[in-house]
CSV table of C-alpha atoms and ligand atoms in Angstrom, one decimal:
chain,number,residue,atom,x,y,z
N,1,MET,CA,119.2,90.6,99.0
N,2,THR,CA,122.9,90.0,99.0
N,3,SER,CA,123.0,86.6,97.3
N,4,PRO,CA,125.7,86.2,94.7
N,5,ARG,CA,123.0,85.2,92.2
N,6,ARG,CA,122.1,88.9,92.1
N,7,ALA,CA,125.3,89.5,90.1
N,8,HIS,CA,123.5,89.2,86.8
N,9,PHE,CA,121.8,92.5,87.4
N,10,PRO,CA,123.7,95.7,86.6
N,11,ALA,CA,125.2,97.1,89.9
N,12,ARG,CA,123.2,100.2,89.5
N,13,LEU,CA,120.6,101.0,86.9
N,14,PRO,CA,120.4,104.5,85.5
N,15,GLY,CA,117.5,106.2,87.4
N,16,SER,CA,117.8,104.0,90.4
N,17,VAL,CA,118.7,105.5,93.7
N,18,PRO,CA,120.9,103.3,95.9
N,19,ASP,CA,119.9,103.2,99.5
N,20,PRO,CA,123.1,104.2,101.4
N,21,ARG,CA,121.8,103.1,104.8
N,22,PRO,CA,122.5,99.8,106.5
N,23,ALA,CA,119.9,97.1,106.3
N,24,ALA,CA,117.0,97.6,108.8
N,25,ALA,CA,116.0,94.6,110.9
N,26,PRO,CA,113.1,92.7,109.4
N,27,GLU,CA,111.0,93.8,112.3
N,28,ARG,CA,107.7,92.7,110.9
N,29,ALA,CA,109.0,89.2,110.5
N,30,GLN,CA,109.2,89.1,114.3
N,31,ALA,CA,106.0,91.0,115.1
N,32,PRO,CA,104.4,89.2,118.1
N,33,ALA,CA,100.9,90.2,116.8
N,34,ALA,CA,101.5,88.2,113.6
N,35,ARG,CA,103.0,85.2,115.4
N,36,GLY,CA,100.2,85.3,118.0
N,37,HIS,CA,97.6,84.9,115.3
N,38,GLY,CA,99.3,81.8,113.8
N,39,LEU,CA,100.0,83.7,110.6
N,40,ASP,CA,103.4,82.0,110.2
N,41,SER,CA,101.7,78.7,109.6
N,42,ASP,CA,101.4,77.5,106.0
N,43,ALA,CA,97.8,76.4,106.8
N,44,VAL,CA,96.4,80.0,106.7
N,45,ARG,CA,97.9,80.6,103.3
N,46,THR,CA,96.7,77.2,102.1
N,47,ARG,CA,93.1,78.2,103.0
N,48,MET,CA,93.6,81.5,101.1
N,49,VAL,CA,94.9,79.7,98.1
N,50,GLU,CA,92.0,77.3,98.1
N,51,ARG,CA,89.6,80.3,98.0
N,52,LEU,CA,91.6,81.8,95.2
N,53,ARG,CA,91.5,78.5,93.2
N,54,ALA,CA,87.7,78.4,93.7
N,55,LEU,CA,87.4,81.7,91.8
N,56,GLY,CA,88.5,79.8,88.7
N,57,GLY,CA,91.0,80.6,85.9
N,58,MET,CA,94.0,80.8,88.2
N,59,GLU,CA,97.3,79.4,87.0
N,60,PRO,CA,99.0,76.7,89.2
N,61,ALA,CA,102.3,78.7,89.2
N,62,ALA,CA,100.4,81.8,90.4
N,63,LEU,CA,98.7,79.9,93.2
N,64,ALA,CA,102.1,78.4,94.2
N,65,ALA,CA,103.5,81.9,94.4
N,66,MET,CA,100.6,83.1,96.6
N,67,GLN,CA,101.3,80.1,98.8
N,68,ALA,CA,104.9,80.9,99.1
N,69,VAL,CA,104.8,84.7,100.0
N,70,PRO,CA,103.8,85.5,103.6
N,71,ARG,CA,101.4,88.5,103.0
N,72,HIS,CA,101.2,89.3,106.7
N,73,LEU,CA,104.9,90.4,106.7
N,74,PHE,CA,103.9,93.3,104.4
N,75,LEU,CA,101.4,94.7,106.8
N,76,GLU,CA,101.4,96.7,110.1
N,77,PRO,CA,101.1,94.3,113.0
N,78,ALA,CA,97.6,95.7,113.8
N,79,LEU,CA,96.4,94.7,110.2
N,80,ALA,CA,98.3,91.4,110.0
N,81,PRO,CA,95.4,89.3,111.3
N,82,GLN,CA,93.5,90.4,108.1
N,83,ALA,CA,96.3,89.5,105.8
N,84,TYR,CA,94.7,86.3,104.4
N,85,LEU,CA,91.3,87.8,103.8
N,86,ASP,CA,90.6,89.1,100.3
N,87,ASN,CA,91.1,92.8,101.2
N,88,ALA,CA,93.0,95.7,100.0
N,89,LEU,CA,94.5,97.2,103.1
N,90,PRO,CA,96.3,100.5,103.9
N,91,ILE,CA,100.1,100.7,103.7
N,92,GLY,CA,100.4,104.4,104.5
N,93,HIS,CA,100.8,107.5,102.2
N,94,GLY,CA,97.2,107.0,100.9
N,95,GLN,CA,98.2,103.7,99.2
N,96,THR,CA,97.0,100.1,99.6
N,97,ILE,CA,98.3,96.6,99.3
N,98,SER,CA,96.4,94.9,96.4
N,99,LYS,CA,93.8,92.2,97.2
N,100,PRO,CA,95.2,88.6,97.0
N,101,SER,CA,92.6,87.8,94.3
N,102,VAL,CA,93.8,90.7,92.2
N,103,VAL,CA,97.5,89.8,92.5
N,104,ALA,CA,96.7,86.1,91.7
N,105,ARG,CA,94.5,87.2,88.7
N,106,CYS,CA,97.2,89.5,87.3
N,107,ALA,CA,99.9,86.8,87.6
N,108,SER,CA,97.6,84.2,86.0
N,109,VAL,CA,96.7,86.5,83.1
N,110,LEU,CA,100.3,87.2,82.4
N,111,LEU,CA,101.3,83.5,82.5
N,112,GLN,CA,98.3,82.6,80.2
N,113,ALA,CA,98.9,85.5,77.8
N,114,LEU,CA,102.6,84.7,77.5
N,115,GLY,CA,102.1,80.9,77.4
N,116,GLY,CA,104.5,80.4,80.3
N,117,ARG,CA,107.0,82.0,82.6
N,118,PRO,CA,108.0,85.5,81.6
N,119,ALA,CA,111.8,86.1,81.6
N,120,ARG,CA,111.6,89.7,82.6
N,121,VAL,CA,108.8,91.7,84.2
N,122,LEU,CA,108.5,95.4,85.1
N,123,GLU,CA,106.0,96.3,87.9
N,124,ILE,CA,104.8,99.9,88.1
N,125,GLY,CA,104.0,100.8,91.7
N,126,THR,CA,105.9,98.7,94.3
N,127,GLY,CA,103.9,99.9,97.3
N,128,CYS,CA,104.9,97.6,100.2
N,129,GLY,CA,106.5,95.1,97.8
N,130,TYR,CA,104.0,92.2,98.1
N,131,GLN,CA,103.1,91.8,94.4
N,132,ALA,CA,106.7,92.2,93.5
N,133,ALA,CA,107.5,89.2,95.8
N,134,VAL,CA,104.8,87.2,94.2
N,135,LEU,CA,106.0,88.1,90.7
N,136,SER,CA,109.5,87.1,91.6
N,137,HIS,CA,108.2,83.5,92.0
N,138,VAL,CA,106.7,83.3,88.6
N,139,ALA,CA,109.2,85.3,86.5
N,140,GLY,CA,112.9,85.1,85.7
N,141,GLU,CA,113.7,88.7,86.7
N,142,VAL,CA,111.5,91.4,88.2
N,143,TYR,CA,112.0,95.1,88.2
N,144,SER,CA,109.6,97.1,90.4
N,145,ILE,CA,109.5,100.9,90.4
N,146,GLU,CA,107.8,103.2,93.0
N,147,ARG,CA,107.5,107.0,93.1
N,148,ILE,CA,107.1,107.5,96.9
N,149,ARG,CA,110.4,107.2,98.6
N,150,ALA,CA,109.0,106.1,102.0
N,151,LEU,CA,107.2,103.2,100.3
N,152,HIS,CA,110.2,102.2,98.2
N,153,GLU,CA,112.1,102.0,101.5
N,154,LEU,CA,109.3,100.1,103.3
N,155,ALA,CA,109.3,97.6,100.4
N,156,ARG,CA,113.1,97.2,100.8
N,157,ARG,CA,112.7,96.4,104.5
N,158,ASN,CA,109.8,94.1,103.9
N,159,LEU,CA,111.6,92.1,101.2
N,160,ARG,CA,115.0,91.9,102.8
N,161,ALA,CA,114.1,88.9,104.9
N,162,LEU,CA,112.6,87.0,102.0
N,163,ARG,CA,115.9,87.1,100.0
N,164,LEU,CA,114.6,87.2,96.5
N,165,PRO,CA,117.7,87.6,94.3
N,166,ASN,CA,115.8,88.1,91.1
N,167,LEU,CA,113.9,91.2,92.3
N,168,ARG,CA,115.2,94.7,91.8
N,169,LEU,CA,113.5,97.7,93.4
N,170,LEU,CA,113.9,101.2,91.9
N,171,LEU,CA,112.8,104.6,93.0
N,172,GLY,CA,111.4,106.6,90.1
N,173,ASP,CA,108.4,107.8,88.1
N,174,GLY,CA,107.0,104.8,86.4
N,175,ASN,CA,105.2,106.9,83.8
N,176,ASP,CA,108.4,106.5,81.8
N,177,GLY,CA,108.6,102.7,82.4
N,178,LEU,CA,112.2,101.7,83.1
N,179,ALA,CA,114.3,101.8,79.9
N,180,ALA,CA,117.3,100.2,81.6
N,181,GLY,CA,115.6,96.9,81.9
N,182,ALA,CA,113.8,96.9,78.6
N,183,PRO,CA,112.6,95.0,76.6
N,184,TYR,CA,110.2,93.3,79.0
N,185,ASP,CA,108.0,90.2,78.4
N,186,ALA,CA,105.4,91.9,80.6
N,187,VAL,CA,104.7,95.3,82.2
N,188,LEU,CA,102.2,95.2,85.1
N,189,SER,CA,100.8,98.4,86.6
N,190,ALA,CA,99.4,98.5,90.1
N,191,ALA,CA,98.2,102.1,89.5
N,192,ALA,CA,95.4,103.2,87.2
N,193,ALA,CA,96.0,105.5,84.2
N,194,GLU,CA,93.6,107.2,81.8
N,195,THR,CA,95.4,105.7,78.9
N,196,PRO,CA,98.5,103.5,78.8
N,197,PRO,CA,101.7,105.7,78.9
N,198,PRO,CA,103.5,105.1,75.6
N,199,ALA,CA,106.7,104.0,77.3
N,200,TRP,CA,104.9,100.9,78.8
N,201,LEU,CA,104.1,99.6,75.3
N,202,ALA,CA,107.3,100.8,73.8
N,203,GLN,CA,109.3,98.8,76.3
N,204,LEU,CA,107.6,95.5,75.6
N,205,ARG,CA,109.4,92.9,73.5
N,206,PRO,CA,107.4,91.8,70.4
N,207,GLY,CA,104.7,89.5,71.7
N,208,GLY,CA,105.0,91.0,75.2
N,209,VAL,CA,102.0,91.9,77.3
N,210,LEU,CA,101.0,95.0,79.3
N,211,LEU,CA,98.5,94.6,82.0
N,212,ALA,CA,97.1,97.8,83.6
N,213,PRO,CA,94.0,99.3,85.1
N,214,ILE,CA,92.8,101.9,82.6
N,215,GLY,CA,90.1,104.5,82.2
N,216,GLN,CA,87.1,105.7,84.2
N,217,PRO,CA,85.3,103.5,85.2
N,218,GLN,CA,88.5,101.4,85.5
N,219,ARG,CA,89.0,98.2,83.6
N,220,LEU,CA,91.9,95.9,84.0
N,221,MET,CA,93.2,95.9,80.4
N,222,ALA,CA,95.7,93.7,78.6
N,223,TYR,CA,97.7,94.9,75.6
N,224,ARG,CA,99.9,92.8,73.4
N,225,ARG,CA,102.5,94.0,70.9
N,226,ILE,CA,102.0,92.0,67.7
N,227,ALA,CA,103.6,92.0,64.3
N,228,GLY,CA,104.2,95.3,62.6
N,229,GLY,CA,104.3,97.2,65.8
N,230,ARG,CA,100.5,96.9,66.1
N,231,ILE,CA,98.8,96.5,69.5
N,232,GLU,CA,95.9,94.2,70.3
N,233,SER,CA,93.9,94.7,73.5
N,234,TRP,CA,91.3,93.0,75.6
N,235,CYS,CA,89.5,93.6,78.9
N,236,VAL,CA,90.2,91.3,81.8
N,237,GLU,CA,87.7,92.6,84.4
N,238,ASP,CA,86.5,95.6,86.3
N,239,ALA,CA,89.2,97.2,88.5
N,240,HIS,CA,89.6,99.4,91.5
N,241,PHE,CA,93.2,100.6,91.7
N,242,VAL,CA,94.8,103.7,93.2
N,243,PRO,CA,95.6,106.3,90.5
N,244,LEU,CA,98.9,106.6,88.6
N,245,LYS,CA,100.5,109.9,89.6
N,246,SER,CA,103.6,111.8,88.4
N,247,GLY,CA,106.9,112.8,89.9
N,248,LEU,CA,108.8,111.7,92.9
N,249,VAL,CA,107.8,112.4,96.5
P,1,SAH,N1,102.1,96.5,94.2
P,1,SAH,C1,101.5,96.9,95.4
P,1,SAH,C2,100.3,97.8,95.2
P,1,SAH,C3,100.7,99.2,95.5
P,1,SAH,S1,99.4,100.4,95.3
P,1,SAH,C4,101.1,95.6,96.2
P,1,SAH,O1,101.9,94.7,96.2
P,1,SAH,O2,100.1,95.6,96.8
P,1,SAH,C5,100.1,101.2,93.8
P,1,SAH,C6,101.4,101.9,94.0
P,1,SAH,O3,101.6,102.6,92.8
P,1,SAH,C7,101.4,103.0,95.1
P,1,SAH,O4,102.4,102.6,96.0
P,1,SAH,C8,101.7,104.3,94.3
P,1,SAH,O5,102.6,105.2,95.1
P,1,SAH,C9,102.4,103.7,93.1
P,1,SAH,N2,102.5,104.7,92.0
P,1,SAH,C10,101.5,105.6,91.6
P,1,SAH,N3,101.9,106.3,90.5
P,1,SAH,C11,103.2,105.9,90.3
P,1,SAH,C12,104.2,106.2,89.3
P,1,SAH,N4,104.0,107.2,88.4
P,1,SAH,N5,105.4,105.6,89.3
P,1,SAH,C13,105.7,104.6,90.3
P,1,SAH,N6,104.7,104.2,91.2
P,1,SAH,C14,103.6,104.8,91.2
């Protein structure tokens, strides 16, 4: 992530914590288990994308992003052979990588609700960085915030080899959104809240869309800021996300 194209981002956002350590080798990119299962071939991802397309309602740009991002590089070598099945899988610290169908659905809903490519997106809950990478293919700029330091660092390592200059990772409590990058065309949460934290709606531009798992039982809900500061909302589908928590660990 050292491309000069990154220069349009502020060198350091308030609230972000720079990682002072040197770049770790992208060890998973070279994991023999992943190579041994043929996961580096485009054909495995093509089959996954065909299954996603068959679900219906997916945007071509979202499917192209799913084709482009090698999900197996975000998993432990032992789990990599399952990377292109439609599973949520453990990434450590009690968290999971989202299912491909959920990532594709969220990207599609955002593209449809906004009528095209969002200029700027905030993701709450980076986890291993997979969805952030997918979003970076469908949006102009992506900010992604994570509260667990070890996962923030894992995501940094996973993403380094992919060189996505429009993606910025932050360590912080996403309950407050990320004021430094606001306003956003879209805020997308990968963690479920009881009700949407006010900052997520406040940091949307007029017409912008929040997509988040909400309530108990969970529903994937979309919210749009409309004229007069009013909010319209609709339910996308049932959801099963990890809970939104507070504070840094
Ligand atoms: N985006 C990931 C999914 C990660 S799971 C993917 O690509 O698959 C959801 C993540 O939300 C977890 O890593 C969890 O630690 C994080 N999270 C939960 N509460 C949070 C908060 N308040 N701020 C930031 N991240 C949070």
